[in-house]
Short mmCIF file of C-alpha atoms (C1' of nucleotides) in Angstrom, two decimals:
data_model
loop_
_atom_site.label_atom_id
_atom_site.label_comp_id
_atom_site.label_asym_id
_atom_site.label_seq_id
_atom_site.Cartn_x
_atom_site.Cartn_y
_atom_site.Cartn_z
CA MET A 202 0.00 0.00 0.00
CA LYS A 203 2.03 2.92 -1.32
CA ASP A 204 1.67 6.45 -0.15
CA LEU A 205 1.01 8.43 -3.29
CA ILE A 206 -1.67 7.07 -5.55
CA PRO A 207 -2.07 8.56 -9.02
CA GLU A 208 -5.31 10.44 -9.33
CA ALA A 209 -6.01 8.53 -12.52
CA THR A 210 -5.90 5.32 -10.50
CA VAL A 211 -8.55 6.58 -8.08
CA ARG A 212 -10.74 7.64 -10.98
CA ARG A 213 -10.42 4.21 -12.50
CA LEU A 214 -11.36 2.53 -9.24
CA SER A 215 -14.62 4.38 -9.55
CA HIS A 216 -14.99 3.04 -13.10
CA TYR A 217 -14.24 -0.50 -11.94
CA LEU A 218 -16.88 -0.22 -9.28
CA ARG A 219 -19.45 0.86 -11.84
CA CYS A 220 -18.49 -1.96 -14.18
CA ILE A 221 -18.75 -4.51 -11.42
CA GLU A 222 -22.20 -3.24 -10.52
CA MET A 223 -23.26 -3.58 -14.15
CA MET A 224 -21.83 -7.09 -14.24
CA GLU A 225 -23.78 -8.01 -11.14
CA LYS A 226 -26.97 -6.87 -12.84
CA CYS A 227 -26.14 -8.87 -15.95
CA CYS A 228 -25.58 -12.03 -13.90
CA TYR A 229 -21.98 -12.10 -15.03
CA GLY A 230 -20.96 -14.79 -12.52
CA GLU A 231 -18.95 -14.78 -9.34
CA ASN A 232 -15.44 -14.90 -10.75
CA LEU A 233 -14.00 -11.85 -12.46
CA GLN A 234 -10.74 -11.49 -14.33
CA SER A 235 -8.65 -8.39 -14.89
CA LYS A 236 -8.94 -9.03 -18.62
CA ASP A 237 -12.73 -8.73 -18.53
CA LEU A 238 -12.82 -5.70 -16.30
CA ALA A 239 -10.25 -4.08 -18.58
CA ARG A 240 -12.27 -4.84 -21.68
CA MET A 241 -15.37 -3.24 -20.16
CA CYS A 242 -13.44 -0.11 -19.25
CA SER A 243 -11.64 0.03 -22.62
CA ILE A 244 -8.21 -0.19 -21.01
CA SER A 245 -5.53 -2.86 -20.74
CA ASP A 246 -5.57 -5.58 -18.11
CA SER A 247 -2.19 -4.64 -16.66
CA VAL A 248 -3.59 -1.25 -15.72
CA VAL A 249 -6.35 -2.92 -13.75
CA ARG A 250 -3.91 -5.09 -11.83
CA ARG A 251 -1.47 -2.22 -11.34
CA ASP A 252 -4.23 -0.01 -9.97
CA LEU A 253 -5.47 -2.62 -7.52
CA SER A 254 -1.96 -3.49 -6.38
CA TYR A 255 -1.55 0.00 -4.92
CA PHE A 256 -4.03 -1.02 -2.25
CA GLY A 257 -3.22 -4.65 -1.57
CA THR A 258 -3.85 -8.04 -3.13
CA PHE A 259 -7.40 -8.92 -3.99
CA GLY A 260 -7.23 -11.82 -6.44
CA ILE A 261 -6.09 -15.40 -6.70
CA LYS A 262 -3.33 -16.21 -9.16
CA GLY A 263 -4.50 -18.46 -11.92
CA VAL A 264 -8.13 -17.78 -11.04
CA GLY A 265 -9.15 -14.15 -10.81
CA TYR A 266 -11.14 -11.99 -8.41
CA ASP A 267 -14.27 -12.71 -6.44
CA LEU A 268 -16.75 -10.23 -7.89
CA LYS A 269 -18.54 -9.44 -4.65
CA ARG A 270 -15.39 -9.22 -2.55
CA LEU A 271 -13.65 -6.97 -5.07
CA LYS A 272 -16.67 -4.68 -5.15
CA ASP A 273 -16.64 -4.37 -1.37
CA SER A 274 -12.90 -3.78 -1.34
CA ILE A 275 -13.14 -0.96 -3.86
CA LYS A 276 -16.03 0.59 -1.96
CA ARG A 277 -13.97 0.51 1.20
CA ILE A 278 -10.93 2.00 -0.56
CA LEU A 279 -12.99 4.86 -1.95
CA GLY A 280 -14.65 5.48 1.40
CA LEU A 281 -18.11 4.61 0.13
CA THR A 282 -19.15 2.69 3.21
CA GLU A 283 -21.83 5.07 4.33
CA LYS A 284 -24.06 7.70 2.78
CA LYS A 285 -22.32 11.04 2.33
CA LYS A 286 -24.12 14.26 3.12
CA VAL A 287 -23.92 16.90 0.41
CA VAL A 288 -24.92 20.55 0.42
CA VAL A 289 -25.55 22.41 -2.81
CA VAL A 290 -24.77 26.11 -3.09
CA GLY A 291 -26.36 27.97 -5.98
CA VAL A 292 -29.75 26.83 -7.18
CA GLY A 293 -29.54 27.82 -10.83
CA ASN A 294 -29.61 25.41 -13.74
CA ILE A 295 -26.59 23.40 -12.65
CA GLY A 296 -27.35 23.37 -8.94
CA ARG A 297 -30.90 22.21 -9.52
CA ALA A 298 -29.69 19.51 -11.89
CA LEU A 299 -27.23 18.23 -9.32
CA ILE A 300 -29.90 18.08 -6.64
CA GLY A 301 -32.06 16.06 -8.99
CA TYR A 302 -29.18 13.85 -10.06
CA LEU A 303 -28.03 13.10 -6.52
CA SER A 304 -31.53 12.18 -5.42
CA ARG A 305 -31.34 9.21 -7.78
CA VAL A 306 -27.82 8.14 -6.81
CA ASP A 307 -27.28 6.12 -3.71
CA GLY A 308 -24.23 6.81 -1.63
CA PHE A 309 -24.86 10.54 -1.61
CA GLU A 310 -27.68 12.57 -0.13
CA VAL A 311 -28.42 16.27 -0.52
CA VAL A 312 -29.16 17.65 2.93
CA ALA A 313 -29.31 21.38 2.22
CA ALA A 314 -29.40 23.91 -0.61
CA PHE A 315 -28.40 27.57 -0.55
CA ASP A 316 -28.85 30.63 -2.72
CA ASN A 317 -28.62 34.37 -2.25
CA ASP A 318 -31.61 35.25 -4.42
CA PRO A 319 -34.50 36.39 -2.17
CA GLN A 320 -36.88 35.07 -4.82
CA LYS A 321 -35.53 31.57 -4.27
CA ILE A 322 -34.85 31.52 -0.53
CA GLY A 323 -37.61 29.66 1.33
CA LYS A 324 -38.84 27.81 -1.78
CA LYS A 325 -38.43 24.07 -2.00
CA ILE A 326 -36.80 21.70 -4.45
CA GLY A 327 -38.19 18.27 -3.75
CA LYS A 328 -37.83 17.89 -0.01
CA ILE A 329 -35.04 20.44 0.30
CA LYS A 330 -35.79 23.98 1.41
CA ILE A 331 -33.58 26.63 -0.13
CA GLU A 332 -31.71 28.46 2.63
CA ASP A 333 -30.09 31.88 2.62
CA ALA A 334 -26.45 31.62 1.58
CA VAL A 335 -25.42 33.81 4.52
CA ASN A 336 -26.21 30.84 6.76
CA ILE A 337 -23.98 28.34 5.00
CA THR A 338 -21.50 28.01 7.86
CA PRO A 339 -23.83 27.23 10.77
CA ILE A 340 -26.22 25.04 8.79
CA THR A 341 -23.47 23.00 7.17
CA ALA A 342 -21.64 22.56 10.46
CA ASN A 343 -24.87 21.52 12.15
CA LEU A 344 -25.68 18.93 9.53
CA ASN A 345 -22.14 17.59 9.53
CA ALA A 346 -22.06 17.69 5.74
CA GLU A 347 -18.63 16.84 4.38
CA ILE A 348 -19.22 17.51 0.68
CA ALA A 349 -20.43 20.63 -1.09
CA VAL A 350 -21.38 21.37 -4.67
CA VAL A 351 -20.55 24.94 -5.67
CA ALA A 352 -22.62 26.14 -8.60
CA VAL A 353 -22.58 29.90 -8.22
CA PRO A 354 -21.22 32.62 -10.53
CA SER A 355 -17.42 32.70 -10.59
CA ASP A 356 -17.11 35.96 -8.70
CA GLU A 357 -19.06 34.60 -5.74
CA ALA A 358 -17.36 31.22 -5.58
CA GLN A 359 -14.47 32.02 -3.24
CA LYS A 360 -16.72 33.76 -0.74
CA VAL A 361 -19.05 30.78 -0.68
CA VAL A 362 -16.13 28.39 -0.32
CA ASN A 363 -14.78 30.31 2.67
CA ARG A 364 -18.12 29.85 4.40
CA LEU A 365 -18.20 26.16 3.54
CA VAL A 366 -14.70 25.64 4.91
CA LYS A 367 -15.72 27.33 8.13
CA GLY A 368 -18.67 24.95 8.20
CA ARG A 369 -16.17 22.05 8.16
CA VAL A 370 -16.80 20.89 4.60
CA LYS A 371 -13.88 18.73 3.44
CA GLY A 372 -14.63 18.15 -0.24
CA ILE A 373 -15.91 20.55 -2.89
CA LEU A 374 -17.22 19.88 -6.37
CA ASN A 375 -16.76 23.21 -8.09
CA PHE A 376 -18.58 24.30 -11.25
CA ALA A 377 -17.39 27.91 -11.05
CA LEU A 378 -14.62 28.75 -13.49
CA VAL A 379 -12.06 30.00 -10.99
CA PRO A 380 -9.29 28.30 -9.01
CA LEU A 381 -10.35 28.10 -5.37
CA LYS A 382 -8.15 28.66 -2.35
CA VAL A 383 -8.77 26.12 0.40
CA PRO A 384 -6.80 24.77 3.38
CA ASP A 385 -4.74 21.59 2.98
CA ASP A 386 -7.35 19.34 4.50
CA VAL A 387 -9.99 20.33 1.95
CA THR A 388 -10.02 18.97 -1.60
CA VAL A 389 -11.59 20.56 -4.63
CA ARG A 390 -12.62 18.88 -7.87
CA TYR A 391 -13.25 21.15 -10.83
CA ILE A 392 -15.97 20.62 -13.41
CA GLU A 393 -15.17 23.07 -16.17
CA LEU A 394 -17.96 22.75 -18.69
CA LEU A 395 -16.82 25.67 -20.81
CA THR A 396 -13.25 24.42 -20.89
CA GLU A 397 -14.43 20.97 -21.97
CA LEU A 398 -16.38 22.51 -24.83
CA GLU A 399 -13.36 24.56 -25.84
CA VAL A 400 -11.12 21.50 -25.78
CA LEU A 401 -13.69 19.85 -28.04
CA THR A 402 -13.53 22.70 -30.54
CA TYR A 403 -9.73 22.55 -30.46
CA ASN A 404 -9.77 18.84 -31.19
CA ILE A 405 -12.33 19.23 -33.95
CA LYS A 406 -10.27 21.90 -35.64
CA LYS A 407 -7.06 19.92 -35.30
CA ARG A 408 -8.45 16.67 -36.69
CA ARG A 409 -10.01 18.43 -39.61
CA LYS A 410 -6.55 19.57 -40.62
CA SER A 411 -4.77 16.24 -40.30
CA MET B 288 4.34 24.31 -33.64
CA LYS B 289 4.74 20.74 -32.48
CA ASP B 290 2.49 17.91 -33.44
CA LEU B 291 1.34 16.46 -30.16
CA ILE B 292 0.10 18.95 -27.63
CA PRO B 293 -0.56 17.75 -24.08
CA GLU B 294 -4.22 17.82 -23.27
CA ALA B 295 -3.41 19.70 -20.08
CA THR B 296 -1.93 22.46 -22.23
CA VAL B 297 -5.13 22.85 -24.23
CA ARG B 298 -7.16 22.97 -21.02
CA ARG B 299 -4.88 25.68 -19.68
CA LEU B 300 -5.22 27.73 -22.86
CA SER B 301 -8.92 27.83 -22.05
CA HIS B 302 -8.07 29.04 -18.54
CA TYR B 303 -5.75 31.70 -19.91
CA LEU B 304 -8.48 32.95 -22.19
CA ARG B 305 -10.87 33.24 -19.28
CA CYS B 306 -8.29 35.08 -17.18
CA ILE B 307 -7.55 37.49 -19.99
CA GLU B 308 -11.24 38.24 -20.38
CA MET B 309 -11.48 38.94 -16.65
CA MET B 310 -8.44 41.19 -16.89
CA GLU B 311 -10.02 43.10 -19.73
CA LYS B 312 -13.08 43.73 -17.58
CA CYS B 313 -10.92 44.89 -14.68
CA CYS B 314 -9.05 47.36 -16.92
CA TYR B 315 -5.83 45.52 -16.28
CA GLY B 316 -3.93 47.36 -19.00
CA GLU B 317 -2.65 46.44 -22.44
CA ASN B 318 0.56 44.67 -21.49
CA LEU B 319 0.41 41.26 -19.88
CA GLN B 320 3.23 39.19 -18.44
CA SER B 321 3.44 35.44 -18.03
CA LYS B 322 4.04 36.00 -14.34
CA ASP B 323 0.68 37.74 -13.91
CA LEU B 324 -1.28 35.26 -15.99
CA ALA B 325 0.33 32.45 -14.01
CA ARG B 326 -0.56 34.04 -10.69
CA MET B 327 -4.19 34.35 -11.73
CA CYS B 328 -4.32 30.71 -12.76
CA SER B 329 -2.44 29.52 -9.68
CA ILE B 330 0.36 27.98 -11.72
CA SER B 331 3.99 28.90 -12.45
CA ASP B 332 5.02 31.32 -15.15
CA SER B 333 7.19 28.82 -17.00
CA VAL B 334 4.11 26.68 -17.61
CA VAL B 335 2.40 29.61 -19.26
CA ARG B 336 5.33 30.28 -21.57
CA ARG B 337 5.84 26.58 -22.28
CA ASP B 338 2.19 26.17 -23.19
CA LEU B 339 2.17 29.13 -25.55
CA SER B 340 5.44 28.09 -27.18
CA TYR B 341 3.77 24.95 -28.55
CA PHE B 342 1.85 27.20 -30.90
CA GLY B 343 4.34 29.91 -31.83
CA THR B 344 5.78 33.07 -30.32
CA PHE B 345 3.35 35.63 -29.04
CA GLY B 346 5.31 37.91 -26.74
CA ILE B 347 8.17 40.38 -26.76
CA LYS B 348 11.25 39.56 -24.71
CA GLY B 349 11.78 41.97 -21.87
CA VAL B 350 8.27 43.33 -22.28
CA GLY B 351 5.47 40.76 -22.24
CA TYR B 352 2.37 40.05 -24.27
CA ASP B 353 -0.16 42.35 -25.84
CA LEU B 354 -3.35 41.47 -23.98
CA LYS B 355 -5.68 41.84 -26.91
CA ARG B 356 -3.43 40.09 -29.40
CA LEU B 357 -2.80 37.18 -27.06
CA LYS B 358 -6.51 36.81 -26.50
CA ASP B 359 -7.16 36.66 -30.22
CA SER B 360 -4.31 34.20 -30.72
CA ILE B 361 -5.64 31.82 -28.08
CA LYS B 362 -9.13 32.07 -29.53
CA ARG B 363 -7.77 31.19 -32.94
CA ILE B 364 -5.75 28.28 -31.54
CA LEU B 365 -8.79 26.85 -29.78
CA GLY B 366 -10.95 27.31 -32.85
CA LEU B 367 -13.26 29.81 -31.19
CA THR B 368 -13.53 32.09 -34.17
CA GLU B 369 -17.18 31.48 -34.87
CA LYS B 370 -20.23 30.33 -32.93
CA LYS B 371 -20.42 26.57 -32.58
CA LYS B 372 -23.72 24.76 -33.01
CA VAL B 373 -24.56 22.31 -30.24
CA VAL B 374 -27.30 19.70 -30.00
CA VAL B 375 -28.38 18.32 -26.63
CA VAL B 376 -29.59 14.75 -26.32
CA GLY B 377 -31.52 13.88 -23.19
CA VAL B 378 -33.65 16.59 -21.61
CA GLY B 379 -33.49 15.48 -17.98
CA ASN B 380 -31.94 17.48 -15.16
CA ILE B 381 -28.51 17.68 -16.71
CA GLY B 382 -29.60 18.22 -20.30
CA ARG B 383 -31.93 21.03 -19.30
CA ALA B 384 -29.19 22.63 -17.21
CA LEU B 385 -26.78 22.54 -20.12
CA ILE B 386 -29.32 24.15 -22.44
CA GLY B 387 -29.78 26.92 -19.89
CA TYR B 388 -26.08 27.28 -19.31
CA LEU B 389 -25.16 27.43 -22.99
CA SER B 390 -27.79 30.07 -23.65
CA ARG B 391 -25.77 32.42 -21.46
CA VAL B 392 -22.38 31.56 -22.92
CA ASP B 393 -21.26 33.13 -26.14
CA GLY B 394 -19.33 31.03 -28.56
CA PHE B 395 -21.80 28.16 -28.36
CA GLU B 396 -25.43 27.94 -29.39
CA VAL B 397 -27.92 25.14 -28.76
CA VAL B 398 -29.72 24.48 -32.04
CA ALA B 399 -31.67 21.33 -31.16
CA ALA B 400 -32.69 19.12 -28.27
CA PHE B 401 -33.76 15.47 -28.31
CA ASP B 402 -35.44 13.02 -25.99
CA ASN B 403 -37.25 9.71 -26.34
CA ASP B 404 -39.94 10.44 -23.77
CA PRO B 405 -43.27 11.04 -25.59
CA GLN B 406 -44.26 13.32 -22.72
CA LYS B 407 -41.38 15.62 -23.56
CA ILE B 408 -41.27 15.45 -27.35
CA GLY B 409 -42.86 18.51 -28.90
CA LYS B 410 -42.54 20.62 -25.76
CA LYS B 411 -40.23 23.61 -25.72
CA ILE B 412 -37.30 24.71 -23.60
CA GLY B 413 -36.79 28.38 -24.23
CA LYS B 414 -36.77 28.65 -27.99
CA ILE B 415 -35.76 25.05 -28.57
CA LYS B 416 -38.38 22.46 -29.43
CA ILE B 417 -37.69 18.96 -28.10
CA GLU B 418 -37.42 16.53 -31.01
CA ASP B 419 -37.84 12.78 -31.08
CA ALA B 420 -34.49 11.08 -30.53
CA VAL B 421 -35.11 8.78 -33.49
CA ASN B 422 -34.54 11.80 -35.72
CA ILE B 423 -31.14 12.71 -34.35
CA THR B 424 -29.25 11.82 -37.52
CA PRO B 425 -31.17 13.81 -40.15
CA ILE B 426 -31.82 16.84 -37.97
CA THR B 427 -28.23 17.10 -36.78
CA ALA B 428 -26.86 16.66 -40.29
CA ASN B 429 -29.27 19.29 -41.60
CA LEU B 430 -28.29 21.82 -38.97
CA ASN B 431 -24.58 21.12 -39.48
CA ALA B 432 -24.09 20.85 -35.75
CA GLU B 433 -20.58 19.76 -34.86
CA ILE B 434 -20.93 19.36 -31.11
CA ALA B 435 -23.34 17.25 -29.07
CA VAL B 436 -24.06 16.99 -25.38
CA VAL B 437 -25.09 13.48 -24.37
CA ALA B 438 -27.08 13.42 -21.13
CA VAL B 439 -29.05 10.19 -21.39
CA PRO B 440 -29.00 7.08 -19.18
CA SER B 441 -25.82 5.04 -19.60
CA ASP B 442 -27.49 2.17 -21.40
CA GLU B 443 -28.82 4.44 -24.13
CA ALA B 444 -25.67 6.45 -24.64
CA GLN B 445 -23.93 4.35 -27.29
CA LYS B 446 -27.07 4.13 -29.42
CA VAL B 447 -27.49 7.88 -29.28
CA VAL B 448 -23.85 8.42 -30.11
CA ASN B 449 -24.08 6.19 -33.16
CA ARG B 450 -26.88 8.37 -34.47
CA LEU B 451 -24.94 11.54 -33.75
CA VAL B 452 -21.88 10.22 -35.56
CA LYS B 453 -24.04 9.41 -38.58
CA GLY B 454 -25.30 12.98 -38.36
CA ARG B 455 -21.69 14.17 -38.75
CA VAL B 456 -21.15 15.36 -35.18
CA LYS B 457 -17.42 15.65 -34.47
CA GLY B 458 -17.28 16.40 -30.75
CA ILE B 459 -19.25 14.92 -27.88
CA LEU B 460 -19.56 16.05 -24.28
CA ASN B 461 -20.68 12.90 -22.51
CA PHE B 462 -22.36 12.80 -19.11
CA ALA B 463 -23.25 9.11 -19.33
CA LEU B 464 -21.03 6.87 -17.24
CA VAL B 465 -19.85 4.56 -20.02
CA PRO B 466 -16.88 4.64 -22.39
CA LEU B 467 -18.14 5.51 -25.87
CA LYS B 468 -16.97 3.99 -29.12
CA VAL B 469 -16.53 6.56 -31.86
CA PRO B 470 -14.55 6.83 -35.12
CA ASP B 471 -11.12 8.45 -35.11
CA ASP B 472 -12.35 11.79 -36.38
CA VAL B 473 -14.77 12.22 -33.45
CA THR B 474 -13.62 13.27 -29.98
CA VAL B 475 -15.37 12.62 -26.72
CA ARG B 476 -14.95 14.45 -23.42
CA TYR B 477 -16.27 12.76 -20.34
CA ILE B 478 -17.97 14.52 -17.44
CA GLU B 479 -18.21 11.91 -14.74
CA LEU B 480 -20.05 13.53 -11.88
CA LEU B 481 -20.35 10.37 -9.83
CA THR B 482 -16.66 9.59 -10.26
CA GLU B 483 -15.74 13.10 -9.15
CA LEU B 484 -17.81 12.69 -6.01
CA GLU B 485 -16.19 9.34 -5.34
CA VAL B 486 -12.72 10.79 -5.80
CA LEU B 487 -13.74 13.44 -3.28
CA THR B 488 -14.75 10.84 -0.73
CA TYR B 489 -11.48 9.01 -1.32
CA ASN B 490 -9.48 12.17 -0.72
CA ILE B 491 -11.50 13.07 2.36
CA LYS B 492 -10.94 9.64 3.87
CA LYS B 493 -7.22 9.70 3.04
CA ARG B 494 -6.55 13.14 4.48
CA ARG B 495 -8.40 12.35 7.65
CA LYS B 496 -5.93 9.54 8.21
CA SER B 497 -2.75 11.50 7.57
"C1'" DT C 188 23.55 50.07 -22.38
"C1'" DA C 189 21.21 47.92 -18.39
"C1'" DG C 190 17.18 45.76 -16.98
"C1'" DA C 191 13.65 42.79 -17.86
"C1'" DT C 192 11.00 39.04 -19.67
"C1'" DT C 193 10.44 35.81 -23.21
"C1'" DG C 194 11.25 31.26 -25.58
"C1'" DT C 195 13.70 26.99 -25.12
"C1'" DT C 196 16.51 23.51 -23.28
"C1'" DA C 197 17.93 19.79 -20.19
"C1'" DA C 198 16.80 17.52 -15.92
"C1'" DT C 199 13.32 15.83 -13.12
"C1'" DC C 200 9.37 13.67 -12.03
"C1'" DG C 201 5.65 10.47 -12.42
"C1'" DA C 202 2.53 7.47 -14.88
"C1'" DT C 203 1.89 3.78 -18.17
"C1'" DT C 204 3.13 -0.31 -20.34
"C1'" DA C 205 4.59 -4.83 -21.25
"C1'" DA C 206 6.76 -8.73 -19.78
"C1'" DC C 207 7.35 -12.35 -16.44
"C1'" DA C 208 8.07 -14.58 -12.05
"C1'" DA C 209 5.08 -16.26 -8.58
"C1'" DT C 210 1.60 -19.30 -7.47
"C1'" DC C 211 -3.17 -21.02 -7.33
"C1'" DT D 298 1.42 -31.50 -12.79
"C1'" DA D 299 -0.03 -28.27 -16.50
"C1'" DG D 300 -2.53 -24.28 -17.41
"C1'" DA D 301 -3.88 -19.93 -16.16
"C1'" DT D 302 -3.93 -15.45 -14.15
"C1'" DT D 303 -2.26 -12.54 -10.68
"C1'" DG D 304 1.09 -9.15 -8.62
"C1'" DT D 305 5.32 -6.77 -9.54
"C1'" DT D 306 9.26 -5.18 -11.85
"C1'" DA D 307 11.97 -2.62 -15.23
"C1'" DA D 308 11.64 0.07 -19.39
"C1'" DT D 309 9.22 3.43 -21.80
"C1'" DC D 310 6.84 7.33 -22.43
"C1'" DG D 311 5.39 11.98 -21.68
"C1'" DA D 312 4.64 16.08 -18.95
"C1'" DT D 313 6.46 19.44 -15.74
"C1'" DT D 314 9.92 22.21 -13.90
"C1'" DA D 315 13.63 25.29 -13.36
"C1'" DA D 316 17.28 27.55 -15.26
"C1'" DC D 317 19.23 30.46 -18.76
"C1'" DA D 318 20.41 32.17 -23.30
"C1'" DA D 319 18.30 35.27 -26.41
"C1'" DT D 320 16.76 39.71 -27.18
"C1'" DC D 321 13.61 43.66 -26.78
#
DNA sequence: TAGATTGTTAATCGATTAACAATC
DNA sequence: TAGATTGTTAATCGATTAACAATC
């Protein structure tokens, strides 16, 4: 169990988990081989084994992996043993979509939503009442929510994040297009929709030429 | 102008562009230095210069870059010279959010939306009428849309993508949690919201330990 | 010219890959 | 045992970094 795990490896663990869950649904059988998992993820089998080996040994040489045990192991590695509480800040298009999305995903649960628009504060989205963004810190701390989705305009993002950090949030999924400053014990993941679209246009242009 | 550009470099060009646009708004001045751009992006200045040098020389030694010229250069590099037509497939939470988001972004324009739910087909979202997903190919080809957003359930994604490819789409922003098979001249970018959340939980767990 | 910042190079760092020894 | 697949190693590949020569 090494100390520094490539981020790509952690991402792939998440992919493996999803594949295994699909395999379970398809009655794939109890024994799973790195070759099959690799095929499903469109990668090579040595990557699968390399990734898993960062965290221990999970298979039997000459045989393969026990589907159910591997699934549980990956869940444990990723920390998906209990439901995670999520707060959503910014109830525009993206924020609303995330609330809807997370309601249909198990493993995560939206426990609060915030906005600074008086028109929205007090209204409900599903079971969640929209709270005033000035109260992010106390409400988040009270609920013990560890994860936050930030879907506010870029120029408000850092202010919101400061409040979340004070409210003891440890992980942030950020849709705002600015780099966020957070303490060392808080991690941020960036979803940069505009950047992704621009990378697409770059690739389209490039391939047209070659 | 080298042949293979790191993907990270292209992503950063998009960041630079955004920073420059913010600087323009803040009346930053006409001359821009790699040091300042780097600071804004929270990276080091040699990365900025290295990234730009893949595509040519844009600055003046001892002086810096002309803000406006650099902006235009990056736009040209990324292929952002004209509005790009986008079709959105899947009008659920995410699809709807993307339609809303793109309506407020210039450079991209949603020209069609598709779903396979009879309840939704024929309805409108803003100015866009929701079309039947069986007609993806002819409608997309007709509109000459090069980019598609795929926001359908995972098990429908590949089918939808096949239709888009037939309709001459060249770039796909995919929110479905499956690897997509596309021809060489089509690029796919993956937005894996669930994976991002799982990477967050992994990081949270890890940092708590250390 | 002197001062400054770019563009580029070489060294470092880290991830991926492929091959194979270990072993069920 | 023979056959098979894992876990791990060494080699390759590619990106980042830092330093500096070029030059405005």
